[in-house]
Amino acid sequence: MFRSINILFLLIFGASFVAAQTTERFPEQVGPIQYNTEKVGVVLSGGGAAGLAHIGVLKSLEENNIPIDYICGTSMGALVACMYTMGFTPFEMEKLVSSEEFISWSTGVTQPNNIYYFKKKEDNASWITFKLNFDTTFSNNLPTNMISPVQLDFALMENTAAAAAAANYNFDSLFIPFRCLASDISAKKSIVFKSGDLGEAVRASMSYPFYLKPVRINETLLYDGGLYNNFPANIMYQDFFPDFIIGSNVASEFQNPEEDDLISQIRAMLTSKSDFNPLCENGIIIEPNANWVGLFEFENGQRIIDSGYVASARKIEEIKLNIKRRTNAEQLAKARSAFIAKQPKIVFDSISIQGKGLKKRQISYISRLLTQNEKLIPLEQIKPFYFRLAADDKIKSVFPKSFYNKKTGFFTLQLDIKKEKKISTEFGGNISNRPINMGYIGMHYNVLSNPSIDFSGNAYFGKLYNSGKIKMRVDFPFKFPFFLEPIVTWNRWDFFKSSANYFIDTKPAFLINIERFAELTAGFPIRNKGRIVIGSGFASNRNLYYQTNTFTSTDTTDRTDFSSLSSYFLFERNTLNRKQFASAGTYFAIRGRFIQGEEFYTAGSTSVFENNFRSIHNWLQFRLTYDTYFKERGKWRLGFYGELAYSTQPISKQPFFHNYTSTMMNCLAFEPTPESKTFFIPAFRAHQFAASGIKSILIISKNIEWRMEGFLFAPYQKIIENPNHTVSYASPPAFNFQYIKTLSSIAMTAFVYTSPIGTFSASLNYYSPQKQPFSLLFSFGFLIFNRKALE
């Protein structure tokens, strides 16, 4: 009997010894598991865009029926792990991250479908904008992130809300148990997320300093999880204690800071070295070859995923040797489908507006932008209104969160709102090799209330162009929102090319156009991408000019004053990706204006007319503009530009102004390229015309392109100058091949570099039938001007 007891004791002792051995950590030892009940954990490192390689690793593991029982990630690894734990297949993940939608999330560029053009500010020549409050310090007015998180924040809420609700906000109850990390830089420690808002947890884990703004959770500001733990194998081991860990690591080696490299210094100050060992006795590290990828270069998604797949395939036999258990593809698919079936449809029955310092009228304004007292709001219905709210220049940030109520079966949408700073200043202009240099300064003062108000003004100063504008926009957030906007503008154009300095030349110029006008306008949105604007106002235009090239500094110019009342309408739809040198999107506009006014001509010292002249003019003018870019074909992209203009001046009682110069200055002009807007070329002006052109763009790199553009201008009736400087129409053309040969044309070829603050271009331009048709322009900045009085 004692012998039997001794044998039993030895068996128990031996089993305990074996069990004790499996809890010790021997990173260097890799041996096969002897039982078929082993659990497998997958750990995904951070690493920016290179983290997309984790998808290829998961794809390879699933194809080989390797079980995944737990998953843990940090930073980009947290996003990939989150998608997997929500029930995404590797194929679905691969498709998503290769889409334009995902690229927009990662770059902060708003997708065309989410652009709310009604709230977009008028284009101007600004390079950079500073936003500030007078009651805060300078450091509080510095920007904290490079990209806008608006797209990403909503996408995370949209895609994780149902899965988190199905798991009752417990990360152990997701499709597979999940963990992710963020960094508390105040306490200098990692924060592990085991429960709560899934999208918020992943967003915090991805908040790379200076690129993506941090997230505040429970009053703690959280940053990228990779700062303190870029490979959370220890969290996997502590929380789940798996038998085998498969790690996918794309993080670069820790680099020592360099004295001339600011980024390396900041990285060294913020980050800690991470342990890339699997920690448990049995583990394998897969290291995809993705070190060629820039930190934020998400455009090469498929290639990055393939690198992970290849790296995993190289290790798959070793993994199979160590993991005896296999999954069944059919059962895995059923388990996924079962978890997805548990996810409730996202329908909101209430919206909670929160934000530090928000007042009652401000909350009322925000609420009315989102909803007009609807009881139940599906996610698809609230989405465009979310982006409309985010586009409001009085709102700095909107962070969406959702909470599921099991009793009602509906969600509550919580929006954490941060008000934009009240004051913003803009600086910009254009620097070039021609005397068209100019500076620009603008300022806005916004008032968030119900209704909201924006006071703004700007000034341009230069040799060619000087301008000042003040306006006030009042936004009413009704069911059918609209704005009212009084505007006062002064423009001065000097087309005399003699000096490149910034000071106004006081000696007589060949041609000067001075405009003063005041308008009251009202605007209405047309879905997300369009708007209608109507307005009416008074304008006073003064043209100063010589009708001869022979004049001295003591001569006085001829002068034409035109005082007018006009009303106009504008419909426009705009999805262009840039305010100048666009390469994607479409702009379409129809505008019309009724003008009635009085012309008064005063003869100068060189005039052939001895007497002053007075006349009344009334006319209607219409204009249609279409500018579009087609999808890329490899490195090439094509665009089309078309314009139609019609004026009733030819059939009015007084079709022409008193002389040729004043007539042409009050004609509709064709100016399709940036440089053409700086010239006064009568050959491209008419009362009625059609014009079109083709644009060919070679995409050299993300920010560099080579453009070739050509346009034809076809006036219905050319306006010709008679020997005594009076005006008449040429005979209506016969539309044949000979007529096409007589058309005026504009062509441009340019290398364009788009920087974060402005555009540099080197262009060769051609204008036919000018005597000197070629122009070489080197330019940095924007050739964008305030709107003219009678446009």
mmCIF file of C-alpha atoms in Angstrom, residues 55 58-59 88-95:
data_model
loop_
_atom_site.group_PDB
_atom_site.id
_atom_site.type_symbol
_atom_site.label_atom_id
_atom_site.label_comp_id
_atom_site.label_asym_id
_atom_site.label_seq_id
_atom_site.Cartn_x
_atom_site.Cartn_y
_atom_site.Cartn_z
ATOM 1 C CA ILE A 55 -3.579 42.216 -42.061
ATOM 2 C CA LEU A 58 -3.792 37.446 -40.085
ATOM 3 C CA LYS A 59 -4.739 36.453 -43.616
ATOM 4 C CA PHE A 88 -14.042 41.508 -40.081
ATOM 5 C CA THR A 89 -12.418 38.851 -42.234
ATOM 6 C CA PRO A 90 -8.853 39.559 -43.418
ATOM 7 C CA PHE A 91 -10.263 39.966 -46.922
ATOM 8 C CA GLU A 92 -12.745 42.603 -45.707
ATOM 9 C CA MET A 93 -9.957 44.382 -43.841
ATOM 10 C CA GLU A 94 -7.776 44.291 -46.939
ATOM 11 C CA LYS A 95 -10.563 45.772 -49.048
#
